[in-house]
Tab-separated table of C-alpha atoms in Angstrom:
chain	number	residue	atom	x	y	z
Y	1243	UNK	CA	174.554	322.166	197.738
Y	1244	UNK	CA	174.203	319.526	200.388
Y	1245	UNK	CA	170.461	319.563	200.997
Y	1246	UNK	CA	168.513	318.571	197.928
Y	1247	UNK	CA	165.603	316.253	197.460
Y	1248	UNK	CA	165.488	315.158	193.856
Y	1249	UNK	CA	162.312	314.775	191.873
Y	1250	UNK	CA	161.622	312.422	189.045
Y	1251	UNK	CA	165.098	310.993	189.405
Y	1252	UNK	CA	166.533	314.388	188.487
Y	1253	UNK	CA	167.640	316.273	191.561
Y	1254	UNK	CA	169.290	313.504	193.497
Y	1255	UNK	CA	172.440	314.300	195.325
Y	1256	UNK	CA	174.854	312.046	193.543
Y	1257	UNK	CA	176.907	309.017	194.595
Y	1258	UNK	CA	178.056	309.358	198.173
Y	1259	UNK	CA	175.155	311.674	199.009
Y	1260	UNK	CA	171.797	310.703	200.343
Y	1261	UNK	CA	168.971	310.788	197.793
Y	1262	UNK	CA	166.577	313.331	199.142
Y	1263	UNK	CA	169.558	315.353	200.302
Y	1264	UNK	CA	168.497	316.176	203.818
Y	1265	UNK	CA	172.127	316.293	204.873
Y	1266	UNK	CA	172.006	320.058	205.171
Y	1267	UNK	CA	169.144	319.843	207.637
Y	1268	UNK	CA	170.850	317.084	209.585
Y	1269	UNK	CA	174.165	318.935	209.733
Y	1270	UNK	CA	172.912	322.287	210.993
Y	1271	UNK	CA	172.921	321.148	214.591
Y	1272	UNK	CA	173.160	318.233	216.980
Y	1273	UNK	CA	170.942	316.394	219.408
Y	1274	UNK	CA	167.454	317.855	219.289
Y	1275	UNK	CA	168.303	319.655	216.036
Y	1276	UNK	CA	169.213	316.325	214.447
Y	1277	UNK	CA	165.926	314.834	215.644
Y	1278	UNK	CA	164.062	317.822	214.223
Y	1279	UNK	CA	165.846	317.385	210.888
Y	1280	UNK	CA	164.871	313.723	210.725
Y	1281	UNK	CA	161.298	314.622	211.608
Y	1282	UNK	CA	161.180	317.256	208.874
Y	1283	UNK	CA	162.666	314.830	206.389
Y	1284	UNK	CA	160.018	312.258	207.233
Y	1285	UNK	CA	157.273	314.858	207.011
Y	1286	UNK	CA	158.554	316.011	203.622
Y	1287	UNK	CA	158.582	312.458	202.284
Y	1288	UNK	CA	155.047	311.850	203.556
Y	1289	UNK	CA	153.851	315.175	202.161
Y	1290	UNK	CA	155.290	314.348	198.738
Y	1291	UNK	CA	153.536	311.000	198.682
Y	1292	UNK	CA	150.234	312.539	199.730
Y	1293	UNK	CA	150.294	315.764	197.721
Y	1294	UNK	CA	147.701	316.035	194.983
Y	1295	UNK	CA	149.785	318.517	193.007
Y	1296	UNK	CA	153.555	318.615	192.543
Y	1297	UNK	CA	155.841	319.876	189.809
Y	1298	UNK	CA	157.531	316.483	189.553
Y	1299	UNK	CA	156.980	313.084	191.135
Y	1300	UNK	CA	160.095	311.228	192.159
Y	1301	UNK	CA	159.761	307.630	191.061
Y	1302	UNK	CA	162.667	306.638	193.281
Y	1303	UNK	CA	160.656	307.738	196.321
Y	1304	UNK	CA	158.100	305.027	195.660
Y	1305	UNK	CA	157.800	301.749	197.511
Y	1306	UNK	CA	159.562	298.628	196.299
Y	1307	UNK	CA	156.200	297.319	195.124
Y	1308	UNK	CA	155.547	300.459	193.088
Y	1309	UNK	CA	159.006	300.432	191.545
Y	1310	UNK	CA	158.783	296.790	190.588
Y	1311	UNK	CA	155.247	297.175	189.250
Y	1312	UNK	CA	156.332	300.035	187.014
Y	1313	UNK	CA	159.242	298.020	185.648
Y	1314	UNK	CA	157.046	294.986	185.073
Y	1315	UNK	CA	154.550	297.138	183.159
Y	1316	UNK	CA	157.082	299.024	181.054
Y	1317	UNK	CA	159.921	296.565	180.410
Y	1318	UNK	CA	158.146	294.374	177.809
Y	1319	UNK	CA	157.993	297.416	175.542
Y	1320	UNK	CA	161.768	297.856	175.443
Y	1321	UNK	CA	163.250	294.350	175.602
Y	1322	UNK	CA	162.268	290.731	175.069
Y	1323	UNK	CA	161.767	289.395	178.585
Y	1324	UNK	CA	161.907	285.822	177.345
Y	1325	UNK	CA	165.604	286.315	176.607
Y	1326	UNK	CA	168.081	284.986	179.217
Y	1327	UNK	CA	169.193	287.399	181.903
Y	1328	UNK	CA	172.539	289.182	181.640
Y	1329	UNK	CA	175.771	287.755	183.013
Y	1330	UNK	CA	178.687	290.138	183.565
Y	1331	UNK	CA	177.477	292.737	181.100
Y	1332	UNK	CA	176.092	290.812	178.141
Y	1333	UNK	CA	172.559	290.578	176.668
Y	1334	UNK	CA	170.322	293.358	178.042
Y	1335	UNK	CA	173.306	295.351	179.317
Y	1336	UNK	CA	174.992	295.084	175.919
Y	1337	UNK	CA	171.738	296.167	174.266
Y	1338	UNK	CA	171.658	299.249	176.496
Y	1339	UNK	CA	175.270	300.076	175.616
Y	1340	UNK	CA	174.484	299.810	171.917
Y	1341	UNK	CA	171.451	302.080	172.336
Y	1342	UNK	CA	173.492	304.743	174.121
Y	1343	UNK	CA	176.268	304.684	171.526
Y	1344	UNK	CA	173.652	305.114	168.807
Y	1345	UNK	CA	171.966	308.040	170.568
Y	1346	UNK	CA	175.273	309.825	171.204
Y	1347	UNK	CA	176.800	308.976	167.833
Y	1348	UNK	CA	179.875	307.319	169.336
Y	1349	UNK	CA	181.639	304.141	168.288
Y	1350	UNK	CA	180.952	302.364	171.560
Y	1351	UNK	CA	179.651	302.698	175.122
Y	1352	UNK	CA	180.169	300.809	178.378
Y	1353	UNK	CA	177.721	300.475	181.263
Y	1354	UNK	CA	178.973	301.440	184.740
Y	1355	UNK	CA	177.209	301.052	188.092
Y	1356	UNK	CA	178.003	304.690	189.021
Y	1357	UNK	CA	178.990	307.882	187.294
Y	1358	UNK	CA	181.807	308.459	189.764
Y	1359	UNK	CA	183.431	305.218	188.627
Y	1360	UNK	CA	182.787	305.905	184.940
Y	1361	UNK	CA	184.448	309.292	185.041
Y	1362	UNK	CA	187.427	308.198	187.093
Y	1363	UNK	CA	188.055	305.459	184.568
Y	1364	UNK	CA	187.668	307.793	181.600
Y	1365	UNK	CA	190.019	310.400	183.025
Y	1366	UNK	CA	192.723	307.943	184.063
Y	1367	UNK	CA	192.576	306.342	180.603
Y	1368	UNK	CA	193.056	309.717	178.954
Y	1369	UNK	CA	195.882	310.571	181.354
Y	1370	UNK	CA	197.716	307.409	180.331
Y	1371	UNK	CA	197.261	308.262	176.663
Y	1372	UNK	CA	198.268	311.915	176.891
Y	1373	UNK	CA	201.030	311.345	179.436
Y	1374	UNK	CA	199.594	314.184	181.518
Y	1375	UNK	CA	197.640	313.428	184.751
Y	1376	UNK	CA	196.335	317.007	185.098
Y	1377	UNK	CA	192.569	317.452	184.681
Y	1378	UNK	CA	191.232	320.990	184.260
Y	1379	UNK	CA	187.683	321.520	185.533
Y	1380	UNK	CA	185.343	323.953	187.258
Y	1381	UNK	CA	185.489	324.419	191.028
Y	1382	UNK	CA	181.808	323.432	191.170
Y	1383	UNK	CA	182.343	320.306	189.079
Y	1384	UNK	CA	181.066	317.041	190.485
Y	1385	UNK	CA	184.522	315.530	191.234
Y	1386	UNK	CA	185.478	318.619	193.227
Y	1387	UNK	CA	182.243	318.930	195.169
Y	1388	UNK	CA	180.868	315.438	195.662
Y	1389	UNK	CA	183.475	312.710	195.264
Y	1390	UNK	CA	185.745	313.132	198.306
Y	1391	UNK	CA	188.839	313.842	196.195
Y	1392	UNK	CA	188.497	310.553	194.316
Y	1393	UNK	CA	190.392	311.819	191.272
Y	1394	UNK	CA	193.535	312.337	193.320
Y	1395	UNK	CA	193.061	309.784	196.099
Y	1396	UNK	CA	191.966	306.850	193.930
Y	1397	UNK	CA	192.832	307.614	190.308
Y	1398	UNK	CA	196.147	309.376	190.961
Y	1399	UNK	CA	195.156	312.415	188.899
Y	1400	UNK	CA	195.737	316.089	189.676
Y	1401	UNK	CA	192.684	318.316	189.294
Y	1402	UNK	CA	193.265	322.014	188.611
Y	1403	UNK	CA	190.586	324.696	188.794
Y	1404	UNK	CA	189.808	326.784	185.715
Y	1405	UNK	CA	187.442	329.157	187.532
Y	1406	UNK	CA	185.371	329.559	190.679
Y	1407	UNK	CA	182.795	331.793	188.993
Y	1408	UNK	CA	179.196	330.563	189.034
Y	1409	UNK	CA	179.079	330.056	185.279
Y	1410	UNK	CA	180.603	327.625	182.783
Y	1411	UNK	CA	184.326	328.022	182.022
Y	1412	UNK	CA	185.157	330.259	179.081
Y	1413	UNK	CA	187.402	329.680	176.088
Y	1414	UNK	CA	189.709	332.428	177.358
Y	1415	UNK	CA	190.113	330.686	180.729
Y	1416	UNK	CA	191.022	327.468	178.961
Y	1417	UNK	CA	193.420	329.151	176.545
Y	1418	UNK	CA	195.136	331.261	179.208
Y	1419	UNK	CA	195.429	328.681	181.979
Y	1420	UNK	CA	199.011	328.972	183.245
Y	1421	UNK	CA	200.036	325.299	183.164
Y	1422	UNK	CA	199.578	322.338	180.815
Y	1423	UNK	CA	196.735	319.887	181.329
Y	1424	UNK	CA	195.971	316.632	179.596
Y	1425	UNK	CA	192.175	316.666	179.808
Y	1426	UNK	CA	189.521	319.355	179.952
Y	1427	UNK	CA	186.421	318.189	181.828
Y	1428	UNK	CA	183.202	320.132	181.223
Y	1429	UNK	CA	180.021	319.471	183.224
Y	1430	UNK	CA	176.954	319.965	181.016
Y	1431	UNK	CA	174.912	321.419	182.605
Y	1432	UNK	CA	176.867	322.774	185.580
Y	1433	UNK	CA	174.487	321.635	188.288
Y	1434	UNK	CA	175.756	323.443	191.377
Y	1435	UNK	CA	175.778	326.787	189.560
Y	1436	UNK	CA	172.074	326.452	188.749
Y	1437	UNK	CA	172.053	323.835	185.972
Y	1438	UNK	CA	173.806	326.286	183.668
Y	1439	UNK	CA	174.832	325.639	180.076
Y	1440	UNK	CA	176.951	327.707	177.721
Y	1441	UNK	CA	175.572	328.658	174.329
Y	1442	UNK	CA	176.528	326.405	171.432
Y	1443	UNK	CA	178.996	329.013	170.211
Y	1444	UNK	CA	180.579	329.321	173.655
Y	1445	UNK	CA	180.837	325.557	173.998
Y	1446	UNK	CA	182.486	325.065	170.613
Y	1447	UNK	CA	184.956	327.870	171.334
Y	1448	UNK	CA	185.867	326.356	174.710
Y	1449	UNK	CA	186.408	322.928	173.170
Y	1450	UNK	CA	188.538	324.426	170.400
Y	1451	UNK	CA	190.651	326.250	172.984
Y	1452	UNK	CA	191.408	322.892	174.609
Y	1453	UNK	CA	192.243	321.336	171.252
Y	1454	UNK	CA	194.717	324.118	170.562
Y	1455	UNK	CA	196.475	323.115	173.774
Y	1456	UNK	CA	196.588	319.463	172.643
Y	1457	UNK	CA	194.216	318.483	175.445
Y	1458	UNK	CA	191.430	315.939	175.127
Y	1459	UNK	CA	187.887	316.878	176.121
Y	1460	UNK	CA	185.589	314.855	178.378
Y	1461	UNK	CA	181.957	315.824	179.003
Y	1462	UNK	CA	180.392	315.147	182.395
Y	1463	UNK	CA	176.997	314.747	180.777
Y	1464	UNK	CA	175.047	313.336	183.695
Y	1465	UNK	CA	172.200	315.585	182.557
Y	1466	UNK	CA	173.242	315.923	178.938
Y	1467	UNK	CA	169.904	314.447	177.884
Y	1468	UNK	CA	168.024	317.686	178.614
Y	1469	UNK	CA	170.671	320.025	177.181
Y	1470	UNK	CA	169.512	319.927	173.571
Y	1471	UNK	CA	166.996	322.776	173.906
Y	1472	UNK	CA	169.455	325.376	175.175
Y	1473	UNK	CA	172.277	324.243	172.882
Y	1474	UNK	CA	169.991	323.917	169.880
Y	1475	UNK	CA	171.677	320.767	168.611
Y	1476	UNK	CA	170.847	317.025	168.715
Y	1477	UNK	CA	172.562	314.745	171.195
Y	1478	UNK	CA	174.982	313.246	168.684
Y	1479	UNK	CA	176.216	316.668	167.594
Y	1480	UNK	CA	176.746	317.789	171.193
Y	1481	UNK	CA	178.530	314.571	172.143
Y	1482	UNK	CA	180.545	314.786	168.949
Y	1483	UNK	CA	182.438	317.786	170.292
Y	1484	UNK	CA	184.066	315.670	173.011
Y	1485	UNK	CA	186.483	312.762	172.996
Y	1486	UNK	CA	184.363	310.961	175.608
Y	1487	UNK	CA	181.027	311.495	177.321
Y	1488	UNK	CA	179.461	310.176	180.529
Y	1489	UNK	CA	175.679	310.034	180.901
Y	1490	UNK	CA	173.469	309.032	183.826
Y	1491	UNK	CA	170.353	306.884	183.689
Y	1492	UNK	CA	168.617	308.045	186.865
Y	1493	UNK	CA	168.989	311.806	187.069
Y	1494	UNK	CA	166.712	312.644	184.152
Y	1495	UNK	CA	165.461	309.311	182.897
Y	1496	UNK	CA	164.106	307.867	186.142
Y	1497	UNK	CA	166.184	304.697	186.030
Y	1498	UNK	CA	167.145	302.644	189.054
Y	1499	UNK	CA	170.755	303.849	188.742
Y	1500	UNK	CA	173.737	303.317	186.513
Y	1501	UNK	CA	175.702	305.273	183.947
Y	1502	UNK	CA	177.446	304.877	180.624
Y	1503	UNK	CA	180.773	306.021	179.258
Y	1504	UNK	CA	180.738	306.613	175.490
Y	1505	UNK	CA	183.575	307.255	173.072
Y	1506	UNK	CA	185.917	305.572	170.583
Y	1507	UNK	CA	186.085	301.788	170.639
Y	1508	UNK	CA	189.677	301.647	171.805
Y	1509	UNK	CA	188.937	303.861	174.815
Y	1510	UNK	CA	185.820	301.921	175.764
Y	1511	UNK	CA	187.637	298.594	175.602
Y	1512	UNK	CA	190.328	299.970	177.910
Y	1513	UNK	CA	187.605	301.360	180.167
Y	1514	UNK	CA	186.044	297.899	180.465
Y	1515	UNK	CA	189.353	296.606	181.821
Y	1516	UNK	CA	189.462	299.361	184.442
Y	1517	UNK	CA	185.794	298.813	185.244
Y	1518	UNK	CA	186.683	295.239	186.164
Y	1519	UNK	CA	189.595	296.430	188.312
Y	1520	UNK	CA	187.309	298.883	190.100
Y	1521	UNK	CA	184.817	296.117	190.876
Y	1522	UNK	CA	182.235	297.507	188.489
Y	1523	UNK	CA	181.638	294.408	186.364
Y	1524	UNK	CA	178.595	293.248	188.297
Y	1525	UNK	CA	177.226	289.702	187.892
Y	1526	UNK	CA	173.658	290.692	186.925
Y	1527	UNK	CA	172.240	294.164	186.356
Y	1528	UNK	CA	169.085	293.525	184.373
Y	1529	UNK	CA	166.703	295.565	186.610
Y	1530	UNK	CA	168.886	298.658	186.280
Y	1531	UNK	CA	169.517	298.107	182.572
Y	1532	UNK	CA	165.832	297.561	181.857
Y	1533	UNK	CA	164.870	300.686	183.801
Y	1534	UNK	CA	167.432	302.667	181.782
Y	1535	UNK	CA	165.967	301.383	178.503
Y	1536	UNK	CA	162.511	302.366	179.745
Y	1537	UNK	CA	163.780	305.859	180.545
Y	1538	UNK	CA	165.337	306.225	177.111
Y	1539	UNK	CA	162.071	305.130	175.536
Y	1540	UNK	CA	159.614	307.083	177.671
Y	1541	UNK	CA	161.379	310.031	179.314
Y	1542	UNK	CA	164.047	311.082	176.836
Y	1543	UNK	CA	161.568	312.197	174.125
Y	1544	UNK	CA	159.684	314.317	176.677
Y	1545	UNK	CA	162.616	316.204	178.170
Y	1546	UNK	CA	162.395	319.126	175.695
Y	1547	UNK	CA	158.757	319.559	176.721
Y	1548	UNK	CA	159.798	319.640	180.372
Y	1549	UNK	CA	162.461	322.260	179.634
Y	1550	UNK	CA	160.013	324.511	177.828
Y	1551	UNK	CA	157.449	324.271	180.616
Y	1552	UNK	CA	160.126	324.905	183.257
Y	1553	UNK	CA	160.540	328.327	181.660
Y	1554	UNK	CA	156.817	328.978	182.070
Y	1555	UNK	CA	156.972	327.908	185.715
Y	1556	UNK	CA	160.070	330.026	186.403
Y	1557	UNK	CA	158.422	333.152	184.982
Y	1558	UNK	CA	155.291	332.556	187.036
Y	1559	UNK	CA	157.380	332.046	190.179
Y	1560	UNK	CA	159.139	335.385	189.686
Y	1561	UNK	CA	155.874	337.187	189.072
Y	1562	UNK	CA	154.163	335.426	191.963
Y	1563	UNK	CA	156.855	336.305	194.477
Y	1564	UNK	CA	156.900	339.906	193.283
Y	1565	UNK	CA	153.133	340.145	193.742
Y	1566	UNK	CA	153.379	338.516	197.168
Y	1567	UNK	CA	155.801	341.220	198.274
Y	1568	UNK	CA	158.520	338.914	199.542
Y	1569	UNK	CA	161.873	340.744	199.566
Y	1570	UNK	CA	164.853	339.669	197.458
Y	1571	UNK	CA	163.666	336.465	195.836
Y	1572	UNK	CA	165.663	335.102	192.913
Y	1573	UNK	CA	164.859	332.483	190.304
Y	1574	UNK	CA	168.185	331.404	188.811
Y	1575	UNK	CA	168.667	331.431	185.921
Y	1576	UNK	CA	165.692	333.634	185.045
Y	1577	UNK	CA	165.110	331.497	181.968
Y	1578	UNK	CA	166.091	327.949	182.926
Y	1579	UNK	CA	168.638	326.226	180.699
Y	1580	UNK	CA	167.169	322.799	181.511
Y	1581	UNK	CA	164.040	321.601	183.325
Y	1582	UNK	CA	165.776	322.298	186.646
Y	1583	UNK	CA	166.706	325.602	188.259
Y	1584	UNK	CA	167.300	327.289	191.619
Y	1585	UNK	CA	165.131	329.487	193.838
Y	1586	UNK	CA	166.841	331.745	196.386
Y	1587	UNK	CA	164.980	333.212	199.379
Y	1588	UNK	CA	166.003	335.624	202.172
Y	1589	UNK	CA	165.279	333.149	204.970
Y	1590	UNK	CA	167.131	330.487	206.892
Y	1591	UNK	CA	166.797	326.932	205.522
Y	1592	UNK	CA	164.690	325.662	208.434
Y	1593	UNK	CA	162.085	328.392	207.954
Y	1594	UNK	CA	161.771	327.771	204.221
Y	1595	UNK	CA	161.703	324.001	204.631
Y	1596	UNK	CA	158.997	324.141	207.298
Y	1597	UNK	CA	156.860	326.444	205.143
Y	1598	UNK	CA	157.185	324.176	202.119
Y	1599	UNK	CA	156.162	321.079	204.065
Y	1600	UNK	CA	153.297	322.844	205.837
Y	1601	UNK	CA	151.929	324.038	202.512
Y	1602	UNK	CA	151.811	320.473	201.220
Y	1603	UNK	CA	150.304	319.126	204.440
Y	1604	UNK	CA	147.614	321.798	204.641
Y	1605	UNK	CA	146.700	322.376	200.979
Y	1606	UNK	CA	147.710	319.223	199.104
Y	1607	UNK	CA	149.957	321.310	196.824
Y	1608	UNK	CA	153.743	320.951	197.107
Y	1609	UNK	CA	155.443	323.831	195.344
Y	1610	UNK	CA	158.947	323.144	196.671
Y	1611	UNK	CA	159.608	319.432	197.057
Y	1612	UNK	CA	163.378	319.673	197.491
Y	1613	UNK	CA	165.342	320.435	200.618
Y	1614	UNK	CA	166.899	323.825	201.327
Y	1615	UNK	CA	170.512	324.767	201.939
Y	1616	UNK	CA	172.307	327.796	203.330
Y	1617	UNK	CA	173.422	330.094	200.513
Y	1618	UNK	CA	174.894	332.892	202.620
Y	1619	UNK	CA	173.955	334.976	205.652
Y	1620	UNK	CA	170.179	335.015	205.795
Y	1621	UNK	CA	169.842	333.257	202.442
Y	1622	UNK	CA	168.641	329.812	201.459
Y	1623	UNK	CA	168.419	328.044	198.120
Y	1624	UNK	CA	166.487	325.089	196.729
Y	1625	UNK	CA	166.275	323.307	193.403
Y	1626	UNK	CA	163.073	323.032	191.364
Y	1627	UNK	CA	162.444	320.277	188.836
Y	1628	UNK	CA	159.607	320.415	186.322
Y	1629	UNK	CA	158.637	317.077	184.789
Y	1630	UNK	CA	155.501	315.229	183.724
Y	1631	UNK	CA	153.480	316.004	186.849
Y	1632	UNK	CA	154.115	319.717	186.388
Y	1633	UNK	CA	152.966	320.028	182.790
Y	1634	UNK	CA	149.357	320.795	183.740
Y	1635	UNK	CA	150.366	323.682	186.017
Y	1636	UNK	CA	149.289	326.985	184.470
Y	1637	UNK	CA	150.994	330.273	185.398
Y	1638	UNK	CA	147.948	331.042	187.533
Y	1639	UNK	CA	148.363	327.724	189.372
Y	1640	UNK	CA	151.990	328.567	190.123
Y	1641	UNK	CA	151.165	332.066	191.345
Y	1642	UNK	CA	148.401	330.726	193.578
Y	1643	UNK	CA	150.834	328.233	195.085
Y	1644	UNK	CA	153.355	331.043	195.663
Y	1645	UNK	CA	150.741	332.963	197.657
Y	1646	UNK	CA	150.080	329.883	199.804
Y	1647	UNK	CA	153.800	329.405	200.400
Y	1648	UNK	CA	154.357	333.100	201.168
Y	1649	UNK	CA	151.631	333.008	203.813
Y	1650	UNK	CA	153.539	330.296	205.624
Y	1651	UNK	CA	157.089	331.557	205.247
Y	1652	UNK	CA	156.430	335.217	206.072
Y	1653	UNK	CA	156.901	336.173	209.747
Y	1654	UNK	CA	153.532	336.834	211.438
Y	1655	UNK	CA	152.537	340.465	211.835
Y	1656	UNK	CA	152.485	341.920	215.339
């Protein structure tokens, strides 16, 4: 998807893509259409700020003053602010790395400014160790969809596609792939397919299939934090299946940015060398590191609650749209695997986007805060995130909001 507007730090289009993801709107035309897209984007941002009710509030949409005030309020609870600031990755950054390694049960972890850099480094390190530059991954995986061929153009790796199906790869696809590969990369959850996760049994079978081929396993765990409910296992047990894991600090935790690569000490030490070569050893990163520690302290424990309530919201959306009589509406997956999911409507993106913004402007309730993208002829899709602000929404609240949205998206009767 190219047109998403993340909430709560969760639905951001990733590195190289504008947060707020209005690219789809901006790319559907030129001239006046571009101006209209910008206008809609500005209206959406204003509507989100002014809405009394939303399913998730995006901290990153706040003003600089608001962001700094939040950090100033929360940071003393996670780190001693009388300690010296970090220099090239020590002190508070090192404390964050230690915290991540502990949470994931790995020997070590290294902070990276972006997930794109972290994963390139991890995969090229594994390629050097296995002697095989081939990386097997899903066609919807982040490197394929959102990194401008960085694995091949920058890291010198050769990605191969396990499947194009809108579901996680299977053990059979891994076992039967017709050529050798050095690393299997699994995105957990698979965001562009609808934030989908395998079951624990499916995941363990897929990992074992890679092991039987003498391949190492790397998890793209940008949103691994909220995967524990569906998989039914703690973070350290999930991460323990892989040889290395990447996690993000802003997608679910509301941090200012940043990522971590976790794994065995020898890999992480090698990764630090490549991080320096990539220009990722930044002089001072204490605001980002502090915001990540705040997210781990405040947001991580609440993610299971968000996932459970997302299922309540998804059910109410389905029932609300059915009662409203809108044709062919899909909530995907029907029971969300995380606290994020997709909604598909039989309209063009501009119509759906305008209706969503008008609802917020006219009622103070913003049901769909993200942008919309073309999903096929006459179809559009958006992403829904349920976080703290959405916990007080009852099923009746959701259904009432659906009625308000339907009134604005439905063509007027003659």
